[in-house]
Amino acid sequence: MSYVFIRKSIKISFLKCFLLLFATLSMFNSYSQTAKGTITGIVKDAAGKPIEYTLVALKKGNKSNYTDDNGKFILKNVTAGNVVIVVQGLGYTTSETSVEVISGETITIPDIVLSEDVNQLDEVNIVSGQNKFARKETQSIARLPIKNLENPQVYNVVGKDLMMEQVVLERTDVYRNVPGAVPNYSAGGSQGLTMRGFSNTSGMLNGLNTSAVYPMNTAILERIEFLKGPSGTLYGGNRNTSFGGVYNYVTKKPYQNFGGEVGYVGGSFNFSRVTADVNTPLNKEKTALLRLNVAGQSEGSFQDQGFAKNYVFAPSFSYQVTDRLKLSVDVDITRSNYTMTTVAIPASSFANITARNFKDLKLDYERSYANNDVDAEIGVNNVGAQIDYKISDQWKSETKFLSSVGYYKHLLWMTLTLLTDETANRVIRNQTPETFGNTELQQNFTGDFKIGSFRNRMLIGLDYNKNYNELNRVVNLIYDKIDINQPLNDFNKEKIKDLSYQKGFAATTTETETYSLYVSDVINFTPSLMAMLSLRVDRFSTKGTYYPATGIYGVNEAYNQTSLAPKIGLVYQPVIDKVSIFANYMNGFVNLAPQEVSDGVFSKLKPQYGTQWEGGVKLDVIQNKLNATVSYYNIEVTNSTYKDAANYTVQDGTQRSKGFEVEIITNPVPGLNIVAGYAYNENEYTNASTALEGKSLAASPKNTANIWASYTLTGGKSKGLGFGVGGNYVSDSWFETSNTFVLPSYTLLNAALFYDQPKYRISLKGNNLLDEQYWNATGMPQKPINILAGITFKF
């Protein structure tokens, strides 16, 4: 029996199993007919001021609601008996209160007092509350205490609830839940994505810049935040941003109760993963808290060669020194070892290749064309610290620091460079050893005060960023020429080493520094009308690239540059806290090094700017059961560079990216949660070289769609049993900038079955159930149908 036949049989059987289980879920949904009561109360801050728009929910159940303008809440039809309600508010610690509910009575509990905390949403487990995928309220998006409906910028948040249901093991699994996001891949292990037609392979870590090398393990994540459009006002023009947006990894933080979980996931291609997440207070006052996340995983490949391994050790500590002062330290030590091969098609080869689509190539999808000798061994050490201090009732101080050092112990990366339909060069990139570092120190002051009748929420920030790298590499090293349909000579590390030394390693060192000042103010002219006015000034400097072999810096590469990034946003809420109409003008920039503009003449270049106009509507209606965002945007990029006919740099290039996005997150009935999105994007060069003008950017599909729907039984003997199904569609795009070779469209179907109980959780997940063959932006074949099964024990 052939492998293909077995795989198709597994696929059909697995689909039938999921359909049968989904059809029978309702058989288990027998609700117990118990008596009901009502809970009411008021939520206040430490000064006794009522806190509005605070989420109050049963820790176990399907009831939740928000406080009104007076801080009052009410939960109706609560099952009689002892229950625990959880209260969470933007900028406050989470509170849990036990309540004895009596049948037919309204229980008024004592006022709930919340303490201030900037990490307010880092550990909340309201798994059965309304619309659990729509938890967007977080200060780290704007670095200000504003809600989603008050923010004129579009953003998406993928939290741990959704990641848990989808059995997320890689960052690419997270990205697929964001409208318009298409996962890509960086050779350095820094998985990234394309948003609004612009590629970005590096994210932020808790709001700060990381090393260019970051082989992150998702076990440490609380959520990922995706800010759409140029975000230069908050994040500057560093390599972690793009004109399409920026994404921020938020790691798990300590909380006040003892708890945690250990888990195991196994699956196709010898996948195996062990995780542990332990949280504990260190003193009886619960002011010193520690949380430790560790994980180790390994996997084979669906191809004839290949493997991937990843290990992480990530402790997080916080200490509430006084009611005004809090200290936090986060550490992330990650190690990774993996293989990778990519595909390249030089422009000179198109005349010799008949195929114009990956599906038409004669490459064997399940053949790596390399072996496990061509691997990468990399790591990263991240150490972050934060000091939060309450200056007064109106002003707070936040001091943040991150040292991020990534390295290649060695990196061997093979590219299969096609020459004809049957032949190719196997080309090696050899990097050993190399270091990539980033150090950032940031000081933020946030205020919430009134000038006359106008409420102001203001951010004043200072930022220092130092980025450096020490490189030692050989690129474009031709190992051999092969016939792709014939047996291959094995790769040999010793031969690669010899060829590398024959060609010669190129060693360089580069260091840059950026000093920044930024101000942002959200002004409420009326309760319904507000404006965001922001400005950032960056001073960028570098001595250029240093060549140890010669002891000198590159010719005329040293330069200093000052850039401005303004942002204006308007928000009008015709129905306060329900409907928001917004518009924004945002700017981002990239600092460009001097380039050769004529024979032997180098010239300083202007920063490249991306400017966005955007408008849309945000909704949070039907008691938070429907959260939606619809927006249209237009991004104009200026000061782009390209090569003229004489191969000199010209800086008058322009580019336009425009389109619209829709996101819907809904909880129409108890237990049913849906997150869905659609995006349309056109991204073209409007002024460039003759070869590029009018062409679309590579790996920039026009149409993308995503959906995930899950249903969990909320009562009866089978309470906690659930089923989820979802998928993604990505349309055709171009594999390269000449728009000659197609990166084909694909449709993914995924499904999950889970049983969640207070002490354990059992999961079964099927990925790519249609067994689709598809490729990422670097020409790497992606996984066919695969199955994962996991169990987690909670304590």
Coordinates of N, CA, C and O in Angstrom, one line a residue, residues 630-785:
V630 N -14.0 47.5 10.6 CA -13.9 47.6 9.2 C -13.1 48.8 8.8 O -13.4 49.9 9.3
S631 N -12.1 48.7 7.9 CA -11.3 49.9 7.6 C -10.8 49.8 6.2 O -10.7 48.8 5.6
Y632 N -10.6 51.0 5.7 CA -10.0 51.2 4.3 C -8.7 52.1 4.6 O -8.7 53.0 5.3
Y633 N -7.6 51.7 3.9 CA -6.3 52.4 4.0 C -5.7 52.6 2.7 O -5.9 52.0 1.7
N634 N -4.8 53.7 2.7 CA -4.0 54.0 1.6 C -2.6 54.4 2.1 O -2.5 55.3 2.8
I635 N -1.5 53.6 1.7 CA -0.2 53.9 2.2 C 0.7 54.3 1.0 O 0.8 53.5 0.0
E636 N 1.3 55.5 1.1 CA 2.2 56.0 0.1 C 3.6 56.0 0.6 O 3.9 56.5 1.6
V637 N 4.5 55.3 -0.1 CA 5.9 55.2 0.2 C 6.7 56.1 -0.7 O 6.6 56.0 -1.9
T638 N 7.5 57.0 -0.1 CA 8.3 57.9 -0.9 C 9.8 57.7 -0.5 O 10.1 57.1 0.5
N639 N 10.7 58.3 -1.4 CA 12.1 58.2 -1.2 C 12.7 56.8 -1.2 O 13.7 56.5 -0.6
S640 N 12.0 55.9 -2.0 CA 12.5 54.6 -2.2 C 13.7 54.7 -3.2 O 13.8 55.6 -4.0
T641 N 14.6 53.7 -3.1 CA 15.8 53.7 -4.0 C 15.6 52.5 -5.0 O 15.0 51.5 -4.7
Y642 N 16.3 52.7 -6.1 CA 16.4 51.6 -7.1 C 17.6 51.9 -8.0 O 18.2 53.0 -7.9
K643 N 18.0 50.9 -8.7 CA 19.2 51.1 -9.6 C 18.8 51.5 -11.0 O 17.8 51.0 -11.6
D644 N 19.5 52.5 -11.5 CA 19.3 53.0 -12.9 C 20.0 52.1 -13.9 O 20.6 51.0 -13.5
A645 N 20.0 52.4 -15.2 CA 20.6 51.6 -16.2 C 22.1 51.4 -16.0 O 22.6 50.4 -16.5
A646 N 22.7 52.4 -15.4 CA 24.2 52.3 -15.2 C 24.5 51.7 -13.8 O 25.6 51.7 -13.4
N647 N 23.4 51.1 -13.1 CA 23.6 50.5 -11.9 C 23.9 51.4 -10.7 O 24.6 51.0 -9.7
Y648 N 23.6 52.7 -10.9 CA 23.8 53.6 -9.8 C 22.4 53.8 -9.0 O 21.4 53.7 -9.6
T649 N 22.5 54.2 -7.8 CA 21.3 54.4 -6.9 C 20.6 55.7 -7.3 O 21.2 56.8 -7.3
V650 N 19.3 55.6 -7.4 CA 18.4 56.7 -7.6 C 17.4 56.7 -6.5 O 16.8 55.7 -6.2
Q651 N 17.1 57.9 -5.9 CA 16.1 58.0 -4.8 C 15.0 58.8 -5.2 O 14.8 59.9 -4.7
D652 N 14.1 58.3 -6.1 CA 12.9 59.0 -6.4 C 11.8 58.0 -6.5 O 10.7 58.3 -7.1
G653 N 12.0 56.8 -6.0 CA 11.0 55.7 -6.1 C 9.8 55.9 -5.2 O 9.9 56.5 -4.1
T654 N 8.6 55.5 -5.7 CA 7.4 55.6 -4.9 C 6.7 54.2 -5.0 O 6.9 53.4 -5.9
Q655 N 5.8 54.0 -4.0 CA 5.1 52.8 -3.9 C 3.8 53.0 -3.3 O 3.7 53.9 -2.4
R656 N 2.7 52.3 -3.7 CA 1.4 52.5 -3.1 C 0.8 51.1 -2.6 O 0.8 50.2 -3.4
S657 N 0.3 51.1 -1.4 CA -0.4 49.9 -0.9 C -1.7 50.4 -0.4 O -1.8 51.3 0.4
K658 N -2.8 49.8 -1.0 CA -4.1 50.2 -0.6 C -5.0 49.0 -0.5 O -4.8 48.0 -1.1
G659 N -6.1 49.1 0.3 CA -7.0 48.0 0.5 C -7.9 48.2 1.7 O -8.0 49.3 2.2
F660 N -8.6 47.1 2.0 CA -9.5 47.2 3.2 C -9.5 45.9 3.9 O -9.1 44.8 3.4
E661 N -9.9 46.0 5.2 CA -9.8 44.8 6.1 C -11.1 44.7 6.9 O -11.7 45.8 7.3
V662 N -11.5 43.5 7.2 CA -12.7 43.3 8.1 C -12.3 42.2 9.1 O -11.7 41.2 8.8
E663 N -12.6 42.5 10.4 CA -12.4 41.5 11.4 C -13.7 41.4 12.2 O -14.3 42.5 12.6
I664 N -14.2 40.2 12.5 CA -15.4 40.0 13.3 C -15.1 39.0 14.3 O -14.6 37.9 14.0
I665 N -15.3 39.3 15.6 CA -15.2 38.4 16.7 C -16.5 38.4 17.5 O -16.9 39.4 18.0
T666 N -17.1 37.2 17.5 CA -18.5 37.2 18.0 C -18.7 35.9 18.9 O -18.0 34.9 18.8
N667 N -19.7 36.1 19.8 CA -20.1 35.0 20.7 C -21.7 35.1 20.7 O -22.3 35.5 21.6
P668 N -22.3 34.6 19.5 CA -23.7 34.7 19.3 C -24.6 34.0 20.4 O -25.6 34.5 20.7
V669 N -24.1 32.8 20.8 CA -24.8 32.1 21.9 C -23.8 31.6 22.8 O -22.6 31.4 22.5
P670 N -24.2 31.3 24.1 CA -23.2 30.7 25.0 C -22.5 29.5 24.5 O -23.1 28.6 24.0
G671 N -21.2 29.5 24.6 CA -20.3 28.4 24.2 C -19.8 28.5 22.8 O -18.9 27.8 22.4
L672 N -20.4 29.3 21.9 CA -20.0 29.4 20.5 C -19.2 30.7 20.3 O -19.7 31.8 20.6
N673 N -17.9 30.6 19.9 CA -17.1 31.7 19.7 C -16.5 31.6 18.2 O -16.1 30.6 17.8
I674 N -16.5 32.8 17.6 CA -16.1 32.9 16.2 C -15.1 34.0 16.0 O -15.4 35.1 16.5
V675 N -14.0 33.8 15.3 CA -13.1 34.9 14.9 C -12.9 34.8 13.4 O -12.6 33.7 13.0
A676 N -13.1 35.8 12.7 CA -13.0 35.7 11.2 C -12.5 37.1 10.7 O -12.7 38.1 11.3
G677 N -11.9 37.0 9.5 CA -11.3 38.2 8.9 C -11.2 38.0 7.4 O -11.1 36.9 6.8
Y678 N -11.2 39.2 6.7 CA -10.9 39.2 5.3 C -10.1 40.5 5.0 O -10.4 41.5 5.6
A679 N -9.2 40.4 4.0 CA -8.4 41.5 3.6 C -8.2 41.5 2.1 O -7.9 40.5 1.5
Y680 N -8.2 42.7 1.6 CA -7.9 42.9 0.2 C -6.8 44.0 0.1 O -6.9 45.0 0.7
N681 N -5.7 43.7 -0.7 CA -4.6 44.6 -0.7 C -4.0 44.6 -2.1 O -3.9 43.6 -2.8
E682 N -3.7 45.8 -2.6 CA -2.9 46.1 -3.8 C -1.7 46.8 -3.4 O -1.7 47.9 -2.9
N683 N -0.5 46.3 -3.8 CA 0.7 46.9 -3.4 C 1.6 46.9 -4.6 O 2.1 45.8 -5.1
E684 N 1.9 48.1 -5.2 CA 2.6 48.2 -6.5 C 3.6 49.3 -6.4 O 3.5 50.3 -5.7
Y685 N 4.7 49.1 -7.3 CA 5.7 50.2 -7.5 C 5.1 51.2 -8.5 O 4.7 50.9 -9.6
T686 N 4.9 52.5 -8.0 CA 4.3 53.5 -8.9 C 5.4 54.3 -9.6 O 5.1 54.9 -10.7
N687 N 6.6 54.3 -9.1 CA 7.7 55.0 -9.8 C 9.0 54.2 -9.4 O 9.4 54.2 -8.2
A688 N 9.6 53.6 -10.4 CA 10.8 52.8 -10.1 C 11.5 52.5 -11.4 O 11.3 53.2 -12.4
S689 N 12.4 51.6 -11.4 CA 13.2 51.3 -12.6 C 12.2 50.7 -13.6 O 11.1 50.3 -13.3
T690 N 12.6 50.6 -14.9 CA 11.7 50.1 -15.9 C 11.3 48.7 -15.6 O 10.1 48.3 -15.9
A691 N 12.2 47.9 -15.0 CA 11.9 46.5 -14.8 C 10.8 46.4 -13.6 O 10.2 45.3 -13.5
L692 N 10.7 47.4 -12.8 CA 9.8 47.3 -11.6 C 8.5 48.1 -11.7 O 7.5 47.8 -11.1
E693 N 8.5 49.2 -12.4 CA 7.4 50.1 -12.4 C 6.1 49.4 -12.8 O 6.1 48.7 -13.8
G694 N 5.1 49.6 -12.0 CA 3.8 49.0 -12.2 C 3.7 47.6 -11.8 O 2.6 47.0 -11.9
K695 N 4.8 47.0 -11.2 CA 4.8 45.6 -10.8 C 4.3 45.5 -9.3 O 4.5 46.4 -8.6
S696 N 3.8 44.4 -9.0 CA 3.4 44.1 -7.6 C 4.6 43.6 -6.8 O 5.5 43.0 -7.3
L697 N 4.5 43.8 -5.5 CA 5.6 43.3 -4.6 C 5.5 41.8 -4.5 O 4.4 41.2 -4.6
A698 N 6.6 41.2 -4.3 CA 6.7 39.7 -4.2 C 6.0 39.3 -2.9 O 6.0 40.0 -1.9
A699 N 5.4 38.1 -3.0 CA 4.7 37.5 -1.8 C 3.7 38.4 -1.2 O 3.6 38.5 0.0
S700 N 2.9 39.1 -2.0 CA 1.9 40.1 -1.5 C 0.6 39.7 -2.2 O 0.2 40.4 -3.2
P701 N -0.1 38.8 -1.6 CA -1.4 38.3 -2.2 C -2.5 39.4 -2.1 O -2.5 40.2 -1.1
K702 N -3.4 39.5 -3.0 CA -4.5 40.5 -3.0 C -5.6 40.1 -2.0 O -6.2 40.9 -1.4
N703 N -5.9 38.8 -1.9 CA -7.0 38.3 -1.1 C -6.5 37.3 -0.1 O -5.9 36.4 -0.4
T704 N -6.9 37.6 1.2 CA -6.7 36.6 2.2 C -8.0 36.6 3.1 O -8.7 37.6 3.3
A705 N -8.2 35.4 3.7 CA -9.4 35.2 4.6 C -9.0 34.2 5.6 O -8.2 33.3 5.4
N706 N -9.6 34.4 6.8 CA -9.4 33.5 7.9 C -10.6 33.3 8.8 O -11.5 34.2 8.8
I707 N -10.8 32.2 9.3 CA -12.0 31.9 10.2 C -11.6 30.8 11.2 O -10.9 29.9 10.9
W708 N -12.1 31.0 12.4 CA -12.0 29.9 13.4 C -13.3 30.0 14.2 O -13.7 31.0 14.8
A709 N -14.0 28.9 14.3 CA -15.3 28.8 15.1 C -15.2 27.6 16.0 O -14.8 26.5 15.6
S710 N -15.6 27.8 17.2 CA -15.5 26.7 18.2 C -16.8 26.7 19.1 O -17.4 27.8 19.3
Y711 N -17.2 25.5 19.5 CA -18.4 25.4 20.4 C -18.0 24.5 21.5 O -17.5 23.4 21.4
T712 N -18.3 25.0 22.7 CA -18.0 24.3 24.0 C -19.3 24.1 24.8 O -20.0 25.1 25.0
L713 N -19.6 22.9 25.2 CA -20.7 22.7 26.0 C -20.6 23.4 27.4 O -19.5 23.2 28.0
T714 N -21.5 24.2 27.8 CA -21.4 25.0 29.0 C -22.2 24.4 30.1 O -22.3 25.0 31.2
G715 N -22.9 23.3 30.0 CA -23.6 22.7 31.0 C -23.8 21.2 30.8 O -23.5 20.7 29.8
G716 N -24.4 20.5 31.8 CA -24.7 19.1 31.6 C -23.5 18.3 32.0 O -22.4 18.8 32.4
K717 N -23.6 17.0 31.8 CA -22.6 16.0 32.2 C -21.3 16.2 31.3 O -20.2 15.8 31.7
S718 N -21.5 16.7 30.1 CA -20.3 16.8 29.2 C -19.8 18.2 29.1 O -19.2 18.6 28.1
K719 N -20.1 19.0 30.1 CA -19.6 20.4 30.2 C -18.1 20.4 30.0 O -17.3 19.6 30.6
G720 N -17.6 21.3 29.1 CA -16.2 21.4 28.8 C -15.8 20.7 27.5 O -14.7 20.9 27.0
L721 N -16.7 19.9 26.9 CA -16.4 19.2 25.7 C -16.6 20.2 24.5 O -17.6 20.9 24.5
G722 N -15.6 20.3 23.6 CA -15.8 21.3 22.6 C -15.2 20.8 21.3 O -14.4 19.9 21.2
F723 N -15.5 21.6 20.2 CA -15.1 21.3 18.9 C -14.8 22.6 18.2 O -15.5 23.6 18.3
G724 N -13.7 22.7 17.4 CA -13.4 23.9 16.7 C -13.0 23.5 15.2 O -12.4 22.5 15.0
V725 N -13.4 24.4 14.3 CA -13.0 24.2 12.9 C -12.7 25.5 12.3 O -13.3 26.6 12.7
G726 N -11.7 25.6 11.4 CA -11.4 26.9 10.8 C -10.5 26.7 9.6 O -10.1 25.5 9.2
G727 N -10.1 27.8 9.0 CA -9.2 27.6 7.8 C -8.7 29.0 7.4 O -9.1 30.0 7.9
N728 N -7.9 28.9 6.3 CA -7.4 30.1 5.7 C -7.4 30.0 4.2 O -7.2 28.9 3.6
Y729 N -7.6 31.2 3.5 CA -7.4 31.2 2.1 C -6.4 32.3 1.8 O -6.5 33.5 2.3
V730 N -5.4 32.0 0.9 CA -4.5 33.0 0.5 C -4.4 32.9 -1.0 O -4.2 31.8 -1.6
S731 N -4.7 34.0 -1.7 CA -4.7 34.0 -3.2 C -3.3 34.0 -3.8 O -2.3 34.1 -3.1
D732 N -3.3 33.8 -5.1 CA -2.0 33.8 -5.8 C -1.2 35.1 -5.6 O -1.8 36.2 -5.3
S733 N 0.1 35.0 -5.6 CA 0.9 36.2 -5.5 C 2.2 35.9 -6.4 O 2.3 34.8 -7.0
W734 N 3.0 36.9 -6.5 CA 4.3 36.7 -7.3 C 5.4 36.3 -6.4 O 5.6 36.8 -5.3
F735 N 6.2 35.3 -6.9 CA 7.3 34.8 -6.2 C 8.5 35.8 -6.2 O 9.3 35.8 -5.3
E736 N 8.6 36.6 -7.2 CA 9.7 37.6 -7.4 C 9.2 38.9 -8.0 O 8.1 39.0 -8.5
T737 N 10.1 39.9 -8.0 CA 9.6 41.3 -8.3 C 9.4 41.5 -9.8 O 8.7 42.5 -10.1
S738 N 9.9 40.6 -10.7 CA 9.6 40.8 -12.1 C 8.2 40.3 -12.5 O 7.8 40.5 -13.6
N739 N 7.5 39.7 -11.5 CA 6.1 39.2 -11.7 C 6.1 38.2 -12.8 O 5.2 38.3 -13.7
T740 N 7.0 37.3 -12.8 CA 7.0 36.2 -13.8 C 6.6 34.9 -13.3 O 6.0 34.1 -14.0
F741 N 6.9 34.6 -12.0 CA 6.7 33.3 -11.5 C 5.7 33.4 -10.3 O 5.8 34.2 -9.5
V742 N 4.7 32.5 -10.3 CA 3.6 32.5 -9.4 C 3.8 31.7 -8.1 O 4.3 30.6 -8.2
L743 N 3.5 32.4 -7.0 CA 3.4 31.7 -5.7 C 1.9 31.3 -5.6 O 1.1 32.2 -5.4
P744 N 1.6 30.0 -5.7 CA 0.2 29.7 -5.9 C -0.7 29.9 -4.7 O -0.2 29.9 -3.5
S745 N -2.0 30.1 -4.9 CA -2.9 30.2 -3.8 C -3.1 28.9 -3.1 O -2.7 27.8 -3.6
Y746 N -3.6 29.0 -1.9 CA -3.9 27.8 -1.1 C -5.0 28.0 -0.1 O -5.3 29.1 0.3
T747 N -5.6 26.9 0.2 CA -6.7 26.8 1.2 C -6.4 25.8 2.3 O -6.1 24.6 1.9
L748 N -6.4 26.2 3.5 CA -6.1 25.3 4.6 C -7.4 25.1 5.4 O -8.2 26.0 5.7
L749 N -7.6 23.8 5.8 CA -8.7 23.4 6.7 C -8.1 22.8 7.9 O -7.3 21.8 7.8
N750 N -8.5 23.3 9.1 CA -8.0 22.7 10.4 C -9.2 22.5 11.3 O -10.2 23.1 11.2
A751 N -9.0 21.5 12.2 CA -10.1 21.2 13.1 C -9.5 20.7 14.4 O -8.4 20.1 14.5
A752 N -10.3 20.9 15.5 CA -9.8 20.5 16.8 C -11.0 19.9 17.7 O -12.1 20.4 17.5
L753 N -10.7 19.0 18.5 CA -11.6 18.4 19.5 C -10.9 18.5 20.8 O -9.7 18.2 21.0
F754 N -11.6 19.0 21.9 CA -11.0 19.2 23.2 C -12.0 18.9 24.3 O -13.2 19.0 24.1
Y755 N -11.5 18.6 25.4 CA -12.3 18.3 26.6 C -11.5 19.0 27.8 O -10.5 18.6 28.2
D756 N -12.1 20.2 28.2 CA -11.5 21.0 29.2 C -12.1 20.9 30.6 O -13.3 21.2 30.7
Q757 N -11.4 20.5 31.6 CA -11.8 20.3 32.9 C -10.9 21.1 33.9 O -9.8 21.5 33.5
P758 N -11.4 21.4 35.1 CA -10.6 22.1 36.0 C -9.2 21.6 36.3 O -8.3 22.3 36.5
K759 N -9.1 20.3 36.2 CA -7.8 19.6 36.5 C -7.0 19.2 35.3 O -5.8 18.9 35.5
Y760 N -7.6 19.1 34.2 CA -6.9 18.6 33.0 C -7.6 19.1 31.7 O -8.7 19.6 31.7
R761 N -6.9 19.0 30.6 CA -7.4 19.3 29.3 C -6.8 18.3 28.3 O -5.6 18.1 28.2
I762 N -7.7 17.7 27.4 CA -7.3 16.8 26.4 C -7.6 17.4 25.1 O -8.7 18.0 24.9
S763 N -6.7 17.4 24.1 CA -6.9 18.0 22.8 C -6.5 17.1 21.7 O -5.5 16.3 21.8
L764 N -7.2 17.2 20.6 CA -6.9 16.5 19.3 C -7.0 17.5 18.2 O -8.0 18.2 18.1
K765 N -6.0 17.7 17.4 CA -5.9 18.7 16.4 C -5.5 18.1 15.0 O -4.6 17.3 15.0
G766 N -6.2 18.5 14.0 CA -5.8 18.1 12.6 C -5.5 19.4 11.8 O -6.4 20.3 11.7
N767 N -4.3 19.5 11.2 CA -3.9 20.6 10.4 C -3.8 20.2 9.0 O -3.5 19.1 8.6
N768 N -4.2 21.2 8.1 CA -4.2 21.0 6.6 C -4.9 19.7 6.2 O -4.4 18.8 5.5
L769 N -6.1 19.6 6.7 CA -6.9 18.4 6.4 C -7.2 18.2 5.0 O -7.6 17.1 4.6
L770 N -7.1 19.2 4.1 CA -7.3 19.0 2.7 C -6.0 18.5 2.0 O -6.0 18.3 0.8
D771 N -5.0 18.4 2.8 CA -3.7 17.9 2.3 C -3.2 18.8 1.2 O -2.7 18.3 0.1
E772 N -3.3 20.1 1.4 CA -2.9 21.0 0.3 C -1.4 21.1 0.2 O -0.6 21.1 1.2
Q773 N -0.9 21.2 -1.0 CA 0.5 21.5 -1.2 C 0.7 23.0 -1.5 O 0.1 23.5 -2.4
Y774 N 1.5 23.6 -0.6 CA 1.7 25.0 -0.8 C 3.1 25.4 -0.3 O 3.8 24.6 0.4
W775 N 3.5 26.6 -0.7 CA 4.9 27.1 -0.5 C 4.9 28.4 0.2 O 4.0 29.2 0.0
N776 N 5.9 28.7 1.1 CA 6.0 30.0 1.7 C 6.8 31.0 0.8 O 7.1 30.6 -0.4
A777 N 7.0 32.2 1.2 CA 7.6 33.2 0.4 C 9.0 32.9 0.0 O 9.5 33.5 -1.0
T778 N 9.7 32.0 0.6 CA 11.1 31.6 0.2 C 11.1 30.3 -0.6 O 12.2 29.8 -0.9
G779 N 9.9 29.8 -1.0 CA 9.9 28.6 -1.8 C 10.0 27.3 -1.0 O 10.3 26.3 -1.6
M780 N 9.8 27.4 0.3 CA 9.9 26.2 1.1 C 8.6 25.4 1.1 O 7.5 26.0 1.5
P781 N 8.5 24.2 0.8 CA 7.2 23.4 0.9 C 6.8 23.3 2.3 O 7.6 23.2 3.2
Q782 N 5.5 23.4 2.5 CA 4.9 23.4 3.9 C 4.3 22.1 4.2 O 4.0 21.3 3.3
K783 N 4.0 21.9 5.5 CA 3.5 20.6 5.9 C 2.2 20.1 5.3 O 1.3 20.9 5.2
P784 N 2.2 18.8 4.9 CA 0.9 18.3 4.5 C 0.0 18.0 5.7 O 0.3 18.4 6.8
I785 N -1.0 17.2 5.5 CA -1.9 16.8 6.6 C -1.1 16.3 7.8 O -0.2 15.5 7.6

